Tab-separated table of C-alpha atoms in Angstrom:
chain	number	residue	atom	x	y	z
A	1	ALA	CA	112.761	119.042	90.701
A	2	GLN	CA	113.402	119.465	94.517
A	3	VAL	CA	112.527	115.956	95.269
A	4	ILE	CA	112.701	113.122	92.694
A	5	THR	CA	111.353	109.664	93.573
A	6	VAL	CA	112.659	106.681	91.606
A	7	PRO	CA	110.908	103.414	92.198
A	8	PHE	CA	113.257	100.486	91.218
A	9	SER	CA	111.031	97.847	92.366
A	10	THR	CA	108.436	96.996	95.094
A	11	TYR	CA	111.002	96.954	97.814
A	12	LYS	CA	113.596	99.582	96.476
A	13	THR	CA	112.727	103.336	95.903
A	14	GLY	CA	115.592	105.946	95.671
A	15	VAL	CA	114.816	109.390	96.614
A	16	PHE	CA	117.146	112.457	95.340
A	17	THR	CA	116.395	115.578	97.377
A	18	TYR	CA	117.947	118.877	95.878
A	19	ASP	CA	120.313	120.765	98.393
A	20	ARG	CA	120.679	124.124	97.274
A	21	GLU	CA	123.583	124.855	99.443
A	22	SER	CA	125.788	122.358	97.755
A	23	GLY	CA	123.969	122.166	94.379
A	24	CYS	CA	123.598	118.418	94.827
A	25	TYR	CA	120.940	115.804	95.196
A	26	LEU	CA	121.278	113.815	98.528
A	27	VAL	CA	120.667	110.360	97.788
A	28	GLU	CA	118.152	107.982	100.225
A	29	GLU	CA	117.620	104.500	99.579
A	30	TYR	CA	115.398	102.109	101.574
A	31	GLY	CA	114.107	105.164	103.494
A	32	LYS	CA	117.511	106.185	104.839
A	33	PRO	CA	120.386	108.415	103.873
A	34	TYR	CA	122.800	106.615	101.313
A	35	VAL	CA	126.007	106.883	103.107
A	36	ASP	CA	129.579	106.564	101.677
A	37	GLY	CA	131.274	103.813	103.325
A	38	ASN	CA	134.713	105.736	103.371
A	39	THR	CA	133.380	109.212	104.747
A	40	GLY	CA	130.273	108.182	106.624
A	41	GLU	CA	128.490	111.344	104.875
A	42	GLN	CA	125.324	111.150	102.671
A	43	VAL	CA	126.217	110.657	99.139
A	44	GLY	CA	125.478	113.773	97.000
A	45	VAL	CA	125.381	113.986	93.225
A	46	THR	CA	125.346	116.886	90.725
A	47	ASN	CA	123.519	114.906	87.875
A	48	VAL	CA	120.620	112.464	88.231
A	49	VAL	CA	119.966	110.347	85.250
A	50	VAL	CA	116.917	107.841	84.999
A	51	ILE	CA	116.351	105.627	82.154
A	52	ARG	CA	113.556	103.226	81.481
A	53	THR	CA	114.127	99.939	79.673
A	54	SER	CA	112.868	96.400	79.512
A	55	CYS	CA	113.705	94.388	82.655
A	56	THR	CA	112.513	90.879	82.766
A	57	VAL	CA	113.224	87.821	85.097
A	58	ILE	CA	115.544	85.542	83.029
A	59	PRO	CA	113.533	82.351	81.978
A	60	GLY	CA	113.998	79.513	84.461
A	61	ASP	CA	116.016	81.547	86.989
A	62	THR	CA	114.973	80.386	90.304
A	63	GLU	CA	116.805	83.440	92.044
A	64	GLY	CA	114.827	86.129	90.068
A	65	ARG	CA	117.811	87.695	88.335
A	66	LEU	CA	117.095	90.176	85.580
A	67	ASN	CA	117.665	90.704	82.060
A	68	VAL	CA	118.008	94.258	81.575
A	69	ASP	CA	117.832	95.713	77.944
A	70	LEU	CA	120.763	98.423	77.658
A	71	ILE	CA	120.908	98.525	73.927
A	72	SER	CA	117.460	99.379	72.452
A	73	GLY	CA	117.328	102.755	73.737
A	74	GLY	CA	114.247	104.682	75.397
A	75	ASP	CA	113.255	107.485	77.340
A	76	GLY	CA	114.057	108.924	80.776
A	77	TRP	CA	114.855	112.099	82.647
A	78	TYR	CA	117.917	114.175	83.492
A	79	ALA	CA	117.994	116.404	86.594
A	80	CYS	CA	120.818	118.958	87.561
A	81	GLY	CA	120.619	122.204	89.618
A	82	GLY	CA	116.963	121.481	90.673
A	83	LYS	CA	115.572	121.224	87.272
A	84	ILE	CA	114.631	118.058	85.343
A	85	ILE	CA	114.101	117.623	81.685
A	86	PRO	CA	112.762	114.360	79.669
A	87	ILE	CA	115.501	112.675	77.641
A	88	ARG	CA	116.208	109.949	75.075
A	89	TRP	CA	119.023	107.552	75.618
A	90	SER	CA	120.751	105.178	73.279
A	91	LYS	CA	123.719	102.833	73.110
A	92	ALA	CA	124.980	101.475	69.885
A	93	ASP	CA	126.208	98.095	71.494
A	94	ARG	CA	127.293	96.511	74.710
A	95	SER	CA	130.715	98.152	74.551
A	96	SER	CA	129.697	101.633	73.494
A	97	GLN	CA	128.869	104.709	75.886
A	98	PHE	CA	125.272	105.968	76.692
A	99	ILE	CA	124.231	108.912	74.611
A	100	TYR	CA	121.807	111.092	76.127
A	101	THR	CA	119.814	113.819	74.260
A	102	ALA	CA	117.093	116.097	74.980
A	103	ALA	CA	113.588	116.278	73.485
A	104	ASP	CA	114.965	118.433	70.643
A	105	GLY	CA	117.699	115.988	69.810
A	106	SER	CA	120.603	118.157	71.240
A	107	PRO	CA	123.017	116.237	73.521
A	108	VAL	CA	122.521	116.594	77.190
A	109	GLN	CA	125.164	118.940	78.882
A	110	PHE	CA	126.239	117.336	82.347
A	111	GLY	CA	127.157	119.618	85.164
A	112	ARG	CA	130.647	118.975	86.666
A	113	GLY	CA	130.486	116.451	89.238
A	114	ALA	CA	129.201	112.961	90.201
A	115	SER	CA	126.389	111.406	88.571
A	116	TYR	CA	123.963	108.763	89.555
A	117	VAL	CA	122.338	106.709	86.804
A	118	ASN	CA	119.056	104.867	87.464
A	119	ILE	CA	117.684	102.031	85.465
A	120	ILE	CA	114.137	101.341	85.850
A	121	PRO	CA	111.586	99.120	84.171
A	122	THR	CA	109.496	100.611	81.337
A	123	LYS	CA	106.488	100.332	83.450
A	124	ASN	CA	107.643	102.562	86.267
A	125	ASP	CA	107.314	106.081	86.471
A	126	ILE	CA	109.191	108.758	88.683
A	127	THR	CA	107.677	111.322	90.798
A	128	VAL	CA	109.000	115.044	90.934
A	129	GLU	CA	108.012	117.608	93.649
């Protein structure tokens, strides 16, 4: 998983490019590097999580705000160290933490460092190069 492309919507796509030297995925949004406002450097993360869930426009909302289901659980992907695996995610209730498991049901072991969690609609799919 050298490059992971995550389509959030028709106008926003995240791109995570693995940098072997740092062991991080460098983040891009809107076709440009995602830059840390404090350091001016491109953001790099050790762990990339993508979860898919129901995302619907709130009925009657003229601003297009979304209702995002973060309780029902679902599928997704986890990337670290240039590798990616399919995962399942769950959450007991609104106040609980996310639980991520591999296909065999074992807990996902995160790498030490920063994480970027992407939440995308169930109809969207990532591409991996």
